[in-house]
mmCIF file of C-alpha atoms in Angstrom:
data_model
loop_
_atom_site.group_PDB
_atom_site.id
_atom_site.type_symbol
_atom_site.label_atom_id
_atom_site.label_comp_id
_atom_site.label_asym_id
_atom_site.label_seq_id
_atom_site.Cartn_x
_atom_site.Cartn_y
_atom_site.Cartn_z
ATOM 1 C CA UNK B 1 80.970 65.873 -13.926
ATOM 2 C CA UNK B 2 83.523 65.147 -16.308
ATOM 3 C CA UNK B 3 83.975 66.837 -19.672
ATOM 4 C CA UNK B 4 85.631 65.018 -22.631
ATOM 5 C CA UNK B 5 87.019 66.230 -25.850
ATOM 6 C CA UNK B 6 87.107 63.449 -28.822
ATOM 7 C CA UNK B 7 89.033 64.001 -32.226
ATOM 8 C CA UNK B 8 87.209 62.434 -34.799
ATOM 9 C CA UNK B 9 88.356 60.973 -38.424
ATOM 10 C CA UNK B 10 85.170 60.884 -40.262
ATOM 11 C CA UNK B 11 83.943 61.647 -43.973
ATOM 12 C CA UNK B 12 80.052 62.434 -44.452
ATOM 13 C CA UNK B 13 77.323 63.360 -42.353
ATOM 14 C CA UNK B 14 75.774 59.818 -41.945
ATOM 15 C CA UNK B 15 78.937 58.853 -39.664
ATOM 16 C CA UNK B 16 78.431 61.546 -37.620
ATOM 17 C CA UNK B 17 75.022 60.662 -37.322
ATOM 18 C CA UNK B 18 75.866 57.250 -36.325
ATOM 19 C CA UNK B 19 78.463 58.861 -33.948
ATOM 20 C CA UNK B 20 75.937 61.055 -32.415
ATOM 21 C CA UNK B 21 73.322 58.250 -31.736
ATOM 22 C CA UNK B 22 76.607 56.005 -30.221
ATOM 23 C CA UNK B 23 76.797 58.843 -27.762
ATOM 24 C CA UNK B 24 73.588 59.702 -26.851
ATOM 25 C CA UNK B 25 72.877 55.942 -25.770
ATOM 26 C CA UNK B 26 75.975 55.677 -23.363
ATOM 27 C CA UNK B 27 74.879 55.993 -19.664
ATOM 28 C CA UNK B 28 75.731 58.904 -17.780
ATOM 29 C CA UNK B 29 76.115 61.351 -21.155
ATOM 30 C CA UNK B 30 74.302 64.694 -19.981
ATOM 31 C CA UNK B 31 75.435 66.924 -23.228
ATOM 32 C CA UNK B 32 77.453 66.668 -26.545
ATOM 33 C CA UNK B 33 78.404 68.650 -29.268
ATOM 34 C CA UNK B 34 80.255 68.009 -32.417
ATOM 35 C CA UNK B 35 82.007 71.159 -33.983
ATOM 36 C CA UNK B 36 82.092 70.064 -37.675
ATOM 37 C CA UNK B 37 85.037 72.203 -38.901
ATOM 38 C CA UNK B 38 87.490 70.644 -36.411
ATOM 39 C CA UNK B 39 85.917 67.104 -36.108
ATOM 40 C CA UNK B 40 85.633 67.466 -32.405
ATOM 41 C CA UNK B 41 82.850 65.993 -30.266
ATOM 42 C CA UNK B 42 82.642 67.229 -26.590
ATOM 43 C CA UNK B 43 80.775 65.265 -24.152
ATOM 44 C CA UNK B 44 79.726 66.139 -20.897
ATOM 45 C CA UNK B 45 78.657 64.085 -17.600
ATOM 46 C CA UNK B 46 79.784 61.405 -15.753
ATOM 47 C CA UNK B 47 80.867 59.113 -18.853
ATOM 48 C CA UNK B 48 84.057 57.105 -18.827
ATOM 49 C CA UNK B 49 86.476 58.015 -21.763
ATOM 50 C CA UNK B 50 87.578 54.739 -22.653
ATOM 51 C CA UNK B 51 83.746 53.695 -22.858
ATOM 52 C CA UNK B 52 83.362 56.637 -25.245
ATOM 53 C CA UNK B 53 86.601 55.504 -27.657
ATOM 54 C CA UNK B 54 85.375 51.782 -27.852
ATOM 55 C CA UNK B 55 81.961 52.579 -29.109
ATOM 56 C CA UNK B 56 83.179 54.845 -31.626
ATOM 57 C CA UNK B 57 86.415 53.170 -32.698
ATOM 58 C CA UNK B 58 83.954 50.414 -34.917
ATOM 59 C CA UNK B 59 82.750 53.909 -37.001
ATOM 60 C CA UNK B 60 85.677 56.216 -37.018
ATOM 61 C CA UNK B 61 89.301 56.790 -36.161
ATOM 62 C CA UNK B 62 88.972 58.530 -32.401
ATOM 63 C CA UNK B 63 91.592 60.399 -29.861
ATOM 64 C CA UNK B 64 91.004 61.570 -26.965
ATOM 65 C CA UNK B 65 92.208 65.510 -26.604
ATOM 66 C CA UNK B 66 91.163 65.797 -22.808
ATOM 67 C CA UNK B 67 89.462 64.806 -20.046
ATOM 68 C CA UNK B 68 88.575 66.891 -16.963
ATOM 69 C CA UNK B 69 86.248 68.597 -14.737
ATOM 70 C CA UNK B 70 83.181 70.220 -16.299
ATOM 71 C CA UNK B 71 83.239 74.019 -15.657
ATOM 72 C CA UNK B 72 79.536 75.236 -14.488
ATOM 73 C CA UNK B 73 79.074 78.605 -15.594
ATOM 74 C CA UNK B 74 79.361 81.142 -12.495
ATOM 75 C CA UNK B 75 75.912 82.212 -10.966
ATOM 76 C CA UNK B 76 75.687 85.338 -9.889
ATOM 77 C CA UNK B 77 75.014 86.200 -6.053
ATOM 78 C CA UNK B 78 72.568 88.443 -5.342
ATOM 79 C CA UNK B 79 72.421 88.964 -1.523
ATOM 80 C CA UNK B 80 69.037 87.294 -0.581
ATOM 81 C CA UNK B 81 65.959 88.952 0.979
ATOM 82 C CA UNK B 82 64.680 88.454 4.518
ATOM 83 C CA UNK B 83 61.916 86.883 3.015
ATOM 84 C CA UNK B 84 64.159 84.206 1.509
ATOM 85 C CA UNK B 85 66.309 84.174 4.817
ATOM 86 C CA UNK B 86 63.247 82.977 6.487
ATOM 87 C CA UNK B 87 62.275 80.336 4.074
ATOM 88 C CA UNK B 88 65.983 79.078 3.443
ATOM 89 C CA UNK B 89 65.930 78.393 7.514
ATOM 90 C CA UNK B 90 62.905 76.667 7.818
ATOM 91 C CA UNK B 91 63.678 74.708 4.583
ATOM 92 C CA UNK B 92 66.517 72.535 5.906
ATOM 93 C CA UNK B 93 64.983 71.364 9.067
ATOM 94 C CA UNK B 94 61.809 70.386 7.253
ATOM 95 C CA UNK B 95 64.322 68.436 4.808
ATOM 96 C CA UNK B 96 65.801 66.493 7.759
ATOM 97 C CA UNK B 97 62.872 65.785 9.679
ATOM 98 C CA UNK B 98 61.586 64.112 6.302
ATOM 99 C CA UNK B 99 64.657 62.198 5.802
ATOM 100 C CA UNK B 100 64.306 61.298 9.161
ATOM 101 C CA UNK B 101 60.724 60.262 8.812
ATOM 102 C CA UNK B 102 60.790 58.409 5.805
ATOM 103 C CA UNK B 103 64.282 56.438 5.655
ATOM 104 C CA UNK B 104 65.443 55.840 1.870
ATOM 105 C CA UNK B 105 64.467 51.838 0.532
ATOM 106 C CA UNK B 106 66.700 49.581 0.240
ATOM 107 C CA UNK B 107 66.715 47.877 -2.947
ATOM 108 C CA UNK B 108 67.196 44.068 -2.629
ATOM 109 C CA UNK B 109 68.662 43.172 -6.165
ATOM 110 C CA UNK B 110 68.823 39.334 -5.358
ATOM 111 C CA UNK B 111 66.109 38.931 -2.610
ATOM 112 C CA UNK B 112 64.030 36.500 -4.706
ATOM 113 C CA UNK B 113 64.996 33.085 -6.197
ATOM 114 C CA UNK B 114 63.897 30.441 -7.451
ATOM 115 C CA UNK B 115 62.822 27.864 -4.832
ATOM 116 C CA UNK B 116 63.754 25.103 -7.568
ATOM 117 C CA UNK B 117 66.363 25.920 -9.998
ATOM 118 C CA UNK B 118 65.909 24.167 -13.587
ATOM 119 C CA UNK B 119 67.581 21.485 -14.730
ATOM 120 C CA UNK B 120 66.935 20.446 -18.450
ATOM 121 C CA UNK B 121 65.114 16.797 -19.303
ATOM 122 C CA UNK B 122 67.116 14.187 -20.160
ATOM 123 C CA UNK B 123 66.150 13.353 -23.473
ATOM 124 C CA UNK B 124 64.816 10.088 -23.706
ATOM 125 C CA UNK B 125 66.842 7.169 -25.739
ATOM 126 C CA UNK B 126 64.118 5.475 -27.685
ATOM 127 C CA UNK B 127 65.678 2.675 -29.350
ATOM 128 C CA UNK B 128 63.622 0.659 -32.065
ATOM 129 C CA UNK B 129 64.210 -3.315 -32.119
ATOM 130 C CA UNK B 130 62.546 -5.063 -35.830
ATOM 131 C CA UNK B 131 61.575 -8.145 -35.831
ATOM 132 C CA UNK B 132 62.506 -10.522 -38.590
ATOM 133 C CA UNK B 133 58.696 -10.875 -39.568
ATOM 134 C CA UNK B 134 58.519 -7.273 -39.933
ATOM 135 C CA UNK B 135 61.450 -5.835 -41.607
ATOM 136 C CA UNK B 136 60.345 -6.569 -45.510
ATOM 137 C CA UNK B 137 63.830 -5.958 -46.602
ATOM 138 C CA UNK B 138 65.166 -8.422 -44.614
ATOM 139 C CA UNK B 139 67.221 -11.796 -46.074
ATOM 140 C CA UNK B 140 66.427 -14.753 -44.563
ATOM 141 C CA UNK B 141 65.301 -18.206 -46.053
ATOM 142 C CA UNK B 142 62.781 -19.797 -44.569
#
């Protein structure tokens, strides 16, 4: 989880719209935010920063401030009950016999091809020969 910080150069709200939308569609984006009175845009997830700056540079003038790990917010631990000992046990070795039971699939991203691959037709030349007898525009004394 990465968490980026953008500075953004924009003038109305149908840029940051734009912006927004830009954003949202970039794979691995799990939150952003845009705080208006600085022009900053902070994105969260695993998103390349470069990726982020190229799709925005055709809308608005963008910097990047700073890139770095996403801080989760601390969870409090509450010491668990011997209820939840008991179930937190049997959990994991349920977990692993299943894994063990059912392997993951492998996905085969080029297992099927074409058993003939296509060439294009050659176009054919058609070539038209007149005859003196039947071109009418033709010269020729007789």
């Amino acid at each position: 989880m990465m968490k980026v910080v953008l500075k953004l150069e924009y003038l109305d709200e149908k840029v940051k719209q734009k912006v927004m939308k830009k954003v949202s569609v970039v794979e691995g984006v799990d939150s952003m935010s845009i705080d208006t009175k600085d022009k900053k845009l902070t994105v969260t997830g695993n998103v390349d920063p470069v990726e982020l700056v190229s799709k925005l540079k055709k809308l608005c003038h963008t910097e990047i401030l700073s890139v770095g790990p996403a801080k989760e917010p601390e969870k409090k631990k509450d010491e668990p009950k011997k209820e939840d000992a008991k179930k937190a046990a049997v959990a994991p070795a349920a977990a692993t016999a299943a894994i063990k039971a059912y392997p993951a699939p492998v996905l085969y991203q080029y297992q099927y091809q074409q058993p003939y691959p296509h060439y294009p037709t050659p176009v054919p030349a058609y070539q038209h020969y007149y005859s003196v007898e039947e071109d009418p525009n033709s010269c020729v004394i007789c």
